[in-house]
Amino acid sequence: MPADQRARLKQWLDRGEAQLHPLTFPQRELWEVSPVSVEDSANHICCLIEVQGLLTERECRAAIQLVVDREEVLRLSVLPGRERPLQMIRKSSGINFDFREVADARPEAIEESTAEIFRAPFDLVQGPLYRVVDLRRAANDHLLIFAIHHAIADGWSLGVFVEELFAAYLQVITASSEPLPSAPQTYSAWGAAERAFWKPEMLEQRIEFWKTQLTGSRRMWNSPITPGPPKRWLSTISASLTNETRELARRTSITFFSALFGTFQLAFSEWSGFDDLAVGTPVANRAKQSARETMGYYAGIVPLRGQIDRSRVASDHLRTAHQLTIDSFASAIPFVELVRALGEQSEAGYNPLFEVRFALQNHPMPEVSLPNLSARLSMRSTGTARFQLACEITESREGLEVAWLFREKLFSRRDIGSLDGIFQRVLAGICRSPESRISEVLNQPQ
């Protein structure tokens, strides 16, 4: 760190303009067990907000400032520490906002600009660790791009930001001078509560489950994870098949997640040839209302390891997948502590314990309604810096959007298209005939 920067940071601390806090457990994952550098752009997450109506630069700036004043993570940067890095949270901060007139509004040009904004590096020490850019495509046509580092946000946080941004914008256009209501609990306070809860004795109560569950699990691929965001391939599960899957879950007394996850296990096994699968899935860690209303990186990761027996009845397999998720979620501990307790060695380019991610993205998306404005929010599936392959499913009006994220060094688009086809075929087959054996379902024609 340059001497002038060190002097400025010391001045902030001496004056009480900033405070230092330990990293939270999710933040520690990025620094201690991630296979890619924390500076890698694969650790950026993003949402896009299309706005129709008159949106001025001055009003945008004022609204963003209100959100920054409320959300401490938007004033957070990360300093090197003697043992591990520390959060530094400033009492006040300006905003990181750019307003751009778009000369070329073609979709491919907008996509190129979006990717550039999304991938631009953040200064972890100086901050801020987010950026908002308004691409003004026409007089009443705007695309707001919100990019933020994973160290201070998760998918749920994007919805919180959008909700607060438009609440703040409403205050600005009605000439209200009131700040946004204070957060019910700050992210740093949540982190302190988590550290107080996860004492060694509490971790020890759960670690035996994981030793039994994960011992003997092996790496599927020997190729290290390459830097940068993964490639993205999209498909859609029709509304009719989505409804059939919900009915299947109801009839077999399992969750919608378990129906999709159990099917993913079968499809991935058929595609890859692996019958012993360790998959990571995110959990929101926002059981308390106070956490639901605050931005921050709260989400944890839970390993789900299961074996595929093709002689079993498909519905029995789904029930086993359901019980696996219940037991694993009930025994969940911070991932960084799980890796440490199992004696896993962090190795550059490799994620400990599993290489595949499966997620049903069900964090709430806010309904935005403002005078003379209409807005549409879309999320970018990105949070896979630590995995070789991911399946992220999000509900849409058309049914389910399936985002496959993959490393080109290992997989081609044709490979991923094949996997998607198997997944959809197996899902339809189980919905049609849940009492068939797995081998029969896998051999059914499209």
PDB file of C-alpha atoms in Angstrom, residues 10 14 110 202 274 314:
ATOM      1  CA  LYS A  10      -4.668   6.112   9.532  1.00  0.00           C
ATOM      2  CA  ASP A  14      -7.702   8.275  14.264  1.00  0.00           C
ATOM      3  CA  ILE A 110     -24.968  -2.566 -25.128  1.00  0.00           C
ATOM      4  CA  MET A 202     -20.897 -25.685  18.374  1.00  0.00           C
ATOM      5  CA  PHE A 274     -19.806 -40.252 -12.263  1.00  0.00           C
ATOM      6  CA  ALA A 314     -36.903 -42.790  -9.505  1.00  0.00           C
TER       7      ALA A 314
END
